[in-house]
Amino acid sequence: MNKIGLTTTVPVEVIYAAGDTPVDLNNIFISDTREAMARIAEAELAGYPRNVCGWIKGLYATALKSPEIKKIVAVTQGDCSNTHALMETWSEEGIEIIPFAFPYDRDGDMLRLQLEKLIKTLGTTWDKVKVQKVRLDKVRRLAWEIDRLTWEENKVRGFENHLYLVSCSDFNGNPEGFARDMEGFIAEAKEREPLNLKYKGRKKRELRIGFMGVPPIMPDLYNFLEDHGARVVFNEVQRQFSMPFVTEDIVEQYQLYTYPYNVFGRIEDVAQEAERRQLDGLIHYTQSFCYRQIEDLIVRRRLDYPILNLEGENPTGLDARSKMRLESFLQMLRD
């Protein structure tokens, strides 16, 4: 059994079908803030420019610090253009790169071809992949329940929601173990009283916030919002990692998955969930030096909600300017 690194969510059913274990390098990188900053520094010492996304630099050094990872599935279309150079620098260090591309227009034939190439490369079969889809969909349903408990019953906090949904990218390398963890959490959460956050000592209706964009590199964002009487009840991309749709066809599943494709499908998904979850406002998070910052222009034109664009660079926590902007945004929503 080999550990295979991931740069983002890919069809992990294929990796499990091959008898290997997927490892989302993003989750390893961000799990320890002090270590995360050290990884960024290591990448810059190796020659990565300062004005490159912190996630890319973190992924580079994290893979080199994980000697058990000899292969990495890297997404060449549908994620970040910087991944191309990241792949080349990994190759220079002796890591085998397995490319995977999500077709821009969601073309089913092209997507099936990419899946076939990945299946052939890893030495497995379509039948084994279908078995793994059934296996993983059972685990995903538990993540969907955690998401429902977040917005419908108000018993799960924003960071808890983020943590379980984002872990669906690789199921922590152990789907059954991850399922047991979620079952225990669900049982505990259902016993809680519905959350209603206090702000400045007064218990008023909490603000319901939606988070749009890649998972944040600042780990303290969720606690800061809750300290100010606002709770994230919708994590857009993290929820997409859980494949929140019922389909028996794996090609259709990864066509419905919104993140790798154009922003218009993502906006449609956000609009539907914003209405269903009764959001008061949206935070559109963008990473420094990322092309997705340009998409904020379209997001603001298409979504009829108050929107704050929040930019993050390194995993050092929210800076004073970001805190002030968040406080002002929340006060605007209250007013």
Short mmCIF file of N, CA, C and O in Angstrom, two decimals, residues 36 100 113 119 232 294 322:
data_model
loop_
_atom_site.label_atom_id
_atom_site.label_comp_id
_atom_site.label_asym_id
_atom_site.label_seq_id
_atom_site.Cartn_x
_atom_site.Cartn_y
_atom_site.Cartn_z
N ALA A 36 3.51 25.22 9.64
CA ALA A 36 3.09 25.72 8.33
C ALA A 36 3.95 26.91 7.91
O ALA A 36 4.39 27.00 6.75
N PHE A 100 -3.81 15.09 -13.46
CA PHE A 100 -5.25 14.88 -13.65
C PHE A 100 -5.87 16.22 -13.99
O PHE A 100 -5.56 17.23 -13.35
N LEU A 113 -12.35 10.14 -19.90
CA LEU A 113 -11.01 9.82 -20.39
C LEU A 113 -9.95 10.06 -19.32
O LEU A 113 -9.03 9.25 -19.14
N ILE A 119 -7.08 5.46 -13.79
CA ILE A 119 -7.29 4.05 -13.46
C ILE A 119 -6.15 3.20 -14.04
O ILE A 119 -5.60 2.32 -13.35
N VAL A 232 -20.60 30.74 10.91
CA VAL A 232 -20.58 30.27 9.54
C VAL A 232 -21.46 29.02 9.45
O VAL A 232 -21.16 27.99 10.08
N ILE A 294 -9.88 37.81 -9.20
CA ILE A 294 -10.58 38.50 -10.29
C ILE A 294 -12.06 38.12 -10.30
O ILE A 294 -12.92 38.92 -10.65
N SER A 322 -7.69 42.93 8.83
CA SER A 322 -8.76 41.96 8.54
C SER A 322 -9.79 41.93 9.66
O SER A 322 -10.99 41.85 9.41
#
